[in-house]
PDB file of C-alpha atoms in Angstrom:
ATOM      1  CA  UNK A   1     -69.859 -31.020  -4.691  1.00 78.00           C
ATOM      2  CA  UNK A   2     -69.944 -34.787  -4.793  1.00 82.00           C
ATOM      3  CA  UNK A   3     -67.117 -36.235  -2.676  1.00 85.00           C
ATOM      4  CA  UNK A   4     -65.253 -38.307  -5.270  1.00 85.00           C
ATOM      5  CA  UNK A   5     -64.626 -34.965  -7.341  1.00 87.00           C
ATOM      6  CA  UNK A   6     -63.175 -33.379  -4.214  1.00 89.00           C
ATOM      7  CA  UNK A   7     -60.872 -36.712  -4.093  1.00 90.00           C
ATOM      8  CA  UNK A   8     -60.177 -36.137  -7.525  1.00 91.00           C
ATOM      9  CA  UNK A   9     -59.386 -32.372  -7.284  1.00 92.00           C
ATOM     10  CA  UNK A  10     -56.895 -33.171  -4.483  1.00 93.00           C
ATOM     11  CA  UNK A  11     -55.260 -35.788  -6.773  1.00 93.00           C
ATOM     12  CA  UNK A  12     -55.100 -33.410  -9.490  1.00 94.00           C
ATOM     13  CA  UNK A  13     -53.780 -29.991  -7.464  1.00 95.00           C
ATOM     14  CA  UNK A  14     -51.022 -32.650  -6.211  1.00 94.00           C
ATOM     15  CA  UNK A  15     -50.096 -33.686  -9.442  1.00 93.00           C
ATOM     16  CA  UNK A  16     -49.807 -29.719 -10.314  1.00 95.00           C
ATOM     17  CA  UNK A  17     -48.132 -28.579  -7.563  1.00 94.00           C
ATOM     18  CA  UNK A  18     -45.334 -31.607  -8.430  1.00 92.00           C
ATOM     19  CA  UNK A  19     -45.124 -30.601 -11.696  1.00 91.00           C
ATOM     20  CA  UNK A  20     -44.172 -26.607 -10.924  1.00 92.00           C
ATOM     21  CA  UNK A  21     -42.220 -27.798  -8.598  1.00 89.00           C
ATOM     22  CA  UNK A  22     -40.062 -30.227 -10.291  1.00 89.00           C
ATOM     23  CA  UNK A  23     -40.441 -28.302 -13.915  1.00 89.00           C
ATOM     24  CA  UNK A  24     -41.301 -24.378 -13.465  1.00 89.00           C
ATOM     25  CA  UNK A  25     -39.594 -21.691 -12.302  1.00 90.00           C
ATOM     26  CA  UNK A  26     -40.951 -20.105  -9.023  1.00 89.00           C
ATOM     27  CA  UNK A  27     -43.011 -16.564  -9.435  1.00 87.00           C
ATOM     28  CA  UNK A  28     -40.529 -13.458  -8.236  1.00 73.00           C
ATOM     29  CA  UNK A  29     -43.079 -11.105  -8.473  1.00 59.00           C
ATOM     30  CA  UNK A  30     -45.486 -12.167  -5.734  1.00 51.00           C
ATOM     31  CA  UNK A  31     -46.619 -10.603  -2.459  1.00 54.00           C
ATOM     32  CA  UNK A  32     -45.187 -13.851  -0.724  1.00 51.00           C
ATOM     33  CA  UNK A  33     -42.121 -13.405  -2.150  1.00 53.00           C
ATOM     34  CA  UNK A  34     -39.573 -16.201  -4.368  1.00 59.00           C
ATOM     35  CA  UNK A  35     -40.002 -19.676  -4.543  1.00 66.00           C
ATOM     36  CA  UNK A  36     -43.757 -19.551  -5.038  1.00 88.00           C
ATOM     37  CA  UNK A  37     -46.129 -21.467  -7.356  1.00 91.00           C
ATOM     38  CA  UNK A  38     -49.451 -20.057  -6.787  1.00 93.00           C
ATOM     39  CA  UNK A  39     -52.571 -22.828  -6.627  1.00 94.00           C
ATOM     40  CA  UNK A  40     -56.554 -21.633  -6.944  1.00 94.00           C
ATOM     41  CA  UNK A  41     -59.955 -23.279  -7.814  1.00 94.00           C
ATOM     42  CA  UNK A  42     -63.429 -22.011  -8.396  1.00 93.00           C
ATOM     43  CA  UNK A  43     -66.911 -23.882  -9.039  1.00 91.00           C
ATOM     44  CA  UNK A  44     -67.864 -22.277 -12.291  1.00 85.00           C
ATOM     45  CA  UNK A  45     -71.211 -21.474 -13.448  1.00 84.00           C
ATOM     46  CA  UNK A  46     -71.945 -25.014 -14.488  1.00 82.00           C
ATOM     47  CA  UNK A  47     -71.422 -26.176 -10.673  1.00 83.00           C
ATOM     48  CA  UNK A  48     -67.948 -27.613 -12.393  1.00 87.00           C
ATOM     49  CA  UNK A  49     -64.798 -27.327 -10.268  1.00 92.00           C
ATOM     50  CA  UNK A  50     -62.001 -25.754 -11.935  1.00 94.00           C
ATOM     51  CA  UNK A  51     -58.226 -26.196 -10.424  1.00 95.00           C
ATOM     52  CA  UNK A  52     -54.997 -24.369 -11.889  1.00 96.00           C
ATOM     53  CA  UNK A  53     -51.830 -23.440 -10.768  1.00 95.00           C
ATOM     54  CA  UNK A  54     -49.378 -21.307 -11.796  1.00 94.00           C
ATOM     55  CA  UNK A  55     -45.489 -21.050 -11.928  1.00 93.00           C
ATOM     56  CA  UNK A  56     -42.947 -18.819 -13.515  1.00 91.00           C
ATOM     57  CA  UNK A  57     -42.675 -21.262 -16.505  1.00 91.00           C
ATOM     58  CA  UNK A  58     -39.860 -23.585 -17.444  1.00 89.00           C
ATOM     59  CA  UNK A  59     -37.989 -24.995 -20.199  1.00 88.00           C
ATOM     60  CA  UNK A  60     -40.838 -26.935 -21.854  1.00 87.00           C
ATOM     61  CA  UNK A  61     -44.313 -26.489 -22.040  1.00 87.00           C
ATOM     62  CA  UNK A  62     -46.555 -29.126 -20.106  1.00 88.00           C
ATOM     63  CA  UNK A  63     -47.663 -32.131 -22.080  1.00 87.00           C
ATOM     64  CA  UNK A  64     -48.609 -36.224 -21.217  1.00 87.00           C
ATOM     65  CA  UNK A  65     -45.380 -37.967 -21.535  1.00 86.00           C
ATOM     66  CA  UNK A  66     -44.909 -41.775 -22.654  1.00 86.00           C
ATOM     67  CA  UNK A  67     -43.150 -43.195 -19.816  1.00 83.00           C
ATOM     68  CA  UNK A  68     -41.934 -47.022 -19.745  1.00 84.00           C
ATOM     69  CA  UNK A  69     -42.978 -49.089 -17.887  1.00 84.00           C
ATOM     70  CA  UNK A  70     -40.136 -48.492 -15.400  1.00 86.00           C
ATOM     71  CA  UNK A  71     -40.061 -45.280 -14.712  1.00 80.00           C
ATOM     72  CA  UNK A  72     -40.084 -43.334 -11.746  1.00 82.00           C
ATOM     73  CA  UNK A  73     -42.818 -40.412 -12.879  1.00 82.00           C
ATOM     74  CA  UNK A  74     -43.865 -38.900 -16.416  1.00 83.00           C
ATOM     75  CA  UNK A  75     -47.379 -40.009 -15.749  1.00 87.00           C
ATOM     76  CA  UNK A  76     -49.230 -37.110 -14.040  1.00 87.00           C
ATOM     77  CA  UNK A  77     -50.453 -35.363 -17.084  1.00 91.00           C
ATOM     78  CA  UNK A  78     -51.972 -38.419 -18.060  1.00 90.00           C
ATOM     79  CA  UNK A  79     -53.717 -39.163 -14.694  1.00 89.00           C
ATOM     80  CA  UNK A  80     -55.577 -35.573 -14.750  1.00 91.00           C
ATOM     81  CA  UNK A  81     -56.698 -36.500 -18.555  1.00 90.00           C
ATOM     82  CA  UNK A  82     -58.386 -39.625 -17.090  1.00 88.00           C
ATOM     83  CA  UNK A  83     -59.570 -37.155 -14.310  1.00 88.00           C
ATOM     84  CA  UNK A  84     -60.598 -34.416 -16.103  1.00 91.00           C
ATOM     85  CA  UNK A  85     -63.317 -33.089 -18.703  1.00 90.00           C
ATOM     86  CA  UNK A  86     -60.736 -30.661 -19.949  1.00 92.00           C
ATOM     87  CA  UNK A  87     -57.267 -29.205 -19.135  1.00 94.00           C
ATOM     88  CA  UNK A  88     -54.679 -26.991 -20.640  1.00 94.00           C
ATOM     89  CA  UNK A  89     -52.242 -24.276 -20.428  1.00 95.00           C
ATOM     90  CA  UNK A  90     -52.340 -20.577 -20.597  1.00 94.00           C
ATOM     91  CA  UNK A  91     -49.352 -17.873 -20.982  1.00 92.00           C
ATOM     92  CA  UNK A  92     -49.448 -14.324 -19.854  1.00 90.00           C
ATOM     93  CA  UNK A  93     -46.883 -11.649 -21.122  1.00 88.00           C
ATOM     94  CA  UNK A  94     -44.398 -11.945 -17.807  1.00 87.00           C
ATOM     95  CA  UNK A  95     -43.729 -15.773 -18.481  1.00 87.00           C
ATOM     96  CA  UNK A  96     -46.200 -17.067 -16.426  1.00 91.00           C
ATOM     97  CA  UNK A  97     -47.535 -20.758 -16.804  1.00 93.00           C
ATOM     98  CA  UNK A  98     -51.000 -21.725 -15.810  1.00 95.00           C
ATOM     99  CA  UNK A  99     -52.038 -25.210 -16.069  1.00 96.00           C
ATOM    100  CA  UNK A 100     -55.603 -25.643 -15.468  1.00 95.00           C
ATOM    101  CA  UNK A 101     -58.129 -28.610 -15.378  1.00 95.00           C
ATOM    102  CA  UNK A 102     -61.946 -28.553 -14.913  1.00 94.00           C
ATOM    103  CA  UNK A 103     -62.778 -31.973 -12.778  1.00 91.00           C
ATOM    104  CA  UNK A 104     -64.981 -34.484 -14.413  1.00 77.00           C
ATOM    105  CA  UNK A 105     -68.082 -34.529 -12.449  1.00 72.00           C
ATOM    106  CA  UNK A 106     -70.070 -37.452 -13.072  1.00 63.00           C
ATOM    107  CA  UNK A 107     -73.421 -35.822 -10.936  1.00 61.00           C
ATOM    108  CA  UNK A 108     -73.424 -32.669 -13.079  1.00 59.00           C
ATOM    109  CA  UNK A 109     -72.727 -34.403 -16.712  1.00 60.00           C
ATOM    110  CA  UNK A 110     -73.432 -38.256 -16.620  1.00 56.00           C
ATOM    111  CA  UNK A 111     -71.574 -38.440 -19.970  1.00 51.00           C
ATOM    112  CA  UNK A 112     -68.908 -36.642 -19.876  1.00 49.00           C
ATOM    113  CA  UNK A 113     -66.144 -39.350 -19.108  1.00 45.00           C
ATOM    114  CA  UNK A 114     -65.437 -42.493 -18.708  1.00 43.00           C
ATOM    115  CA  UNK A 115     -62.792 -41.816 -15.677  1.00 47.00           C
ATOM    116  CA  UNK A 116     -63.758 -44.770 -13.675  1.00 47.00           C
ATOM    117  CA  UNK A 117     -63.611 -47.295 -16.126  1.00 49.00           C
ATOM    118  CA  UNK A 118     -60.421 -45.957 -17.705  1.00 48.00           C
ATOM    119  CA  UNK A 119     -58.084 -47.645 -14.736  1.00 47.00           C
ATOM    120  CA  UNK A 120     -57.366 -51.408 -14.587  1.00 47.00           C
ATOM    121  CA  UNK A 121     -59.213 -53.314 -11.629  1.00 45.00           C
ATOM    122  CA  UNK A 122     -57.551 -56.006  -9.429  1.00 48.00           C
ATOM    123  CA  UNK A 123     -59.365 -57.835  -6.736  1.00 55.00           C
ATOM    124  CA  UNK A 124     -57.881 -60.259  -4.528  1.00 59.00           C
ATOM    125  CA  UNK A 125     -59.108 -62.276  -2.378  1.00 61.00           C
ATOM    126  CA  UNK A 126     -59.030 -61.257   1.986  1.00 64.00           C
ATOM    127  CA  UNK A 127     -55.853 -63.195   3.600  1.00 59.00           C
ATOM    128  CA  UNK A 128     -58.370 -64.704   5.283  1.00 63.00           C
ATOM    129  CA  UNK A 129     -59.626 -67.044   2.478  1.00 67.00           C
ATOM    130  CA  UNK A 130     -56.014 -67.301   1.315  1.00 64.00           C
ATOM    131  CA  UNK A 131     -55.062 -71.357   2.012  1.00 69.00           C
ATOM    132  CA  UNK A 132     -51.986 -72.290   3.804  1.00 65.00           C
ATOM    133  CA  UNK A 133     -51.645 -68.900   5.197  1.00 59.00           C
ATOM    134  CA  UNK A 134     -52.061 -68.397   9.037  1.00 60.00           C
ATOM    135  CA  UNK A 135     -50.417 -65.361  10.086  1.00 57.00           C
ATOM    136  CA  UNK A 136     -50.898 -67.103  13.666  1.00 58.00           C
ATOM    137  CA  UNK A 137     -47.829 -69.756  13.244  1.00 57.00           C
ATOM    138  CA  UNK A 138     -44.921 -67.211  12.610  1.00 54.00           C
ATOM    139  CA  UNK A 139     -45.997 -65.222  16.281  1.00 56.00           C
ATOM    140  CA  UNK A 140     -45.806 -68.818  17.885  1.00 58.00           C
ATOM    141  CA  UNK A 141     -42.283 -68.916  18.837  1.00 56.00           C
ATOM    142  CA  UNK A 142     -42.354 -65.006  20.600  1.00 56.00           C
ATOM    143  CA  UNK A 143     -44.339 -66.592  23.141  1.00 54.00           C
TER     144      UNK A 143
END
């Protein structure tokens, strides 16, 4: 598995595990106990890697939100869409949630995304080159 879809499978299984957290109910009927979510991920056939995780549900069902400019969150869903070749949610009978998202792997399927290109780049230039800047004048005085 190429390294950059392991970075973007740990992205994406923290942006799940946030959102059961903050929105779904834990699972009471596990070994473990209450409070859990419960978080798995296979390579499928394809050599694609799939992540899910499942909670006990909650008052909405999971869905990319429009968040302004300001605010504090809403934007997960939307990161794993850039991430992802596909996601979505399955229901069982007991009320369980399971969101799951096969990882865009550009090794495997060349064509399959454009999850790279689909963020904004800034560059800026190294202090170093920065004029009028010399980090070395403000330790003068400490002497």
């Amino acid at each position: 598995m190429a390294e950059s879809v392991i970075d973007d499978a740990v992205l994406v299984l923290s942006e799940l595990l946030s959102n059961a957290c903050k929105h779904g109910r834990p699972l009471g009927d596990v070994p473990a106990g209450d409070g859990d979510v419960r978080a798995a991920w296979q390579v499928d056939a394809g050599g694609r890697l799939l992540v899910e995780v499942t909670d006990g549900g909650g008052p909405t069902r999971p869905a990319p939100a429009t968040p302004s400019v300001t605010a504090h969150g809403g934007r997960g869903l939307n990161i794993i869409t850039a991430l992802a070749d596909d996601w979505g949610v399955r229901d069982d009978a007991r009320g369980e949630v399971t969101v799951w998202v096969v990882v865009h792997d550009d090794v495997h399927d060349p064509d399959a995304g454009h999850r790279r290109d689909d963020f904004a780049r800034i560059s800026a230039p190294a202090v170093s080159e920065i004029p009028g800047l010399d980090f070395a004048d403000a330790f003068d005085d400490l002497g």
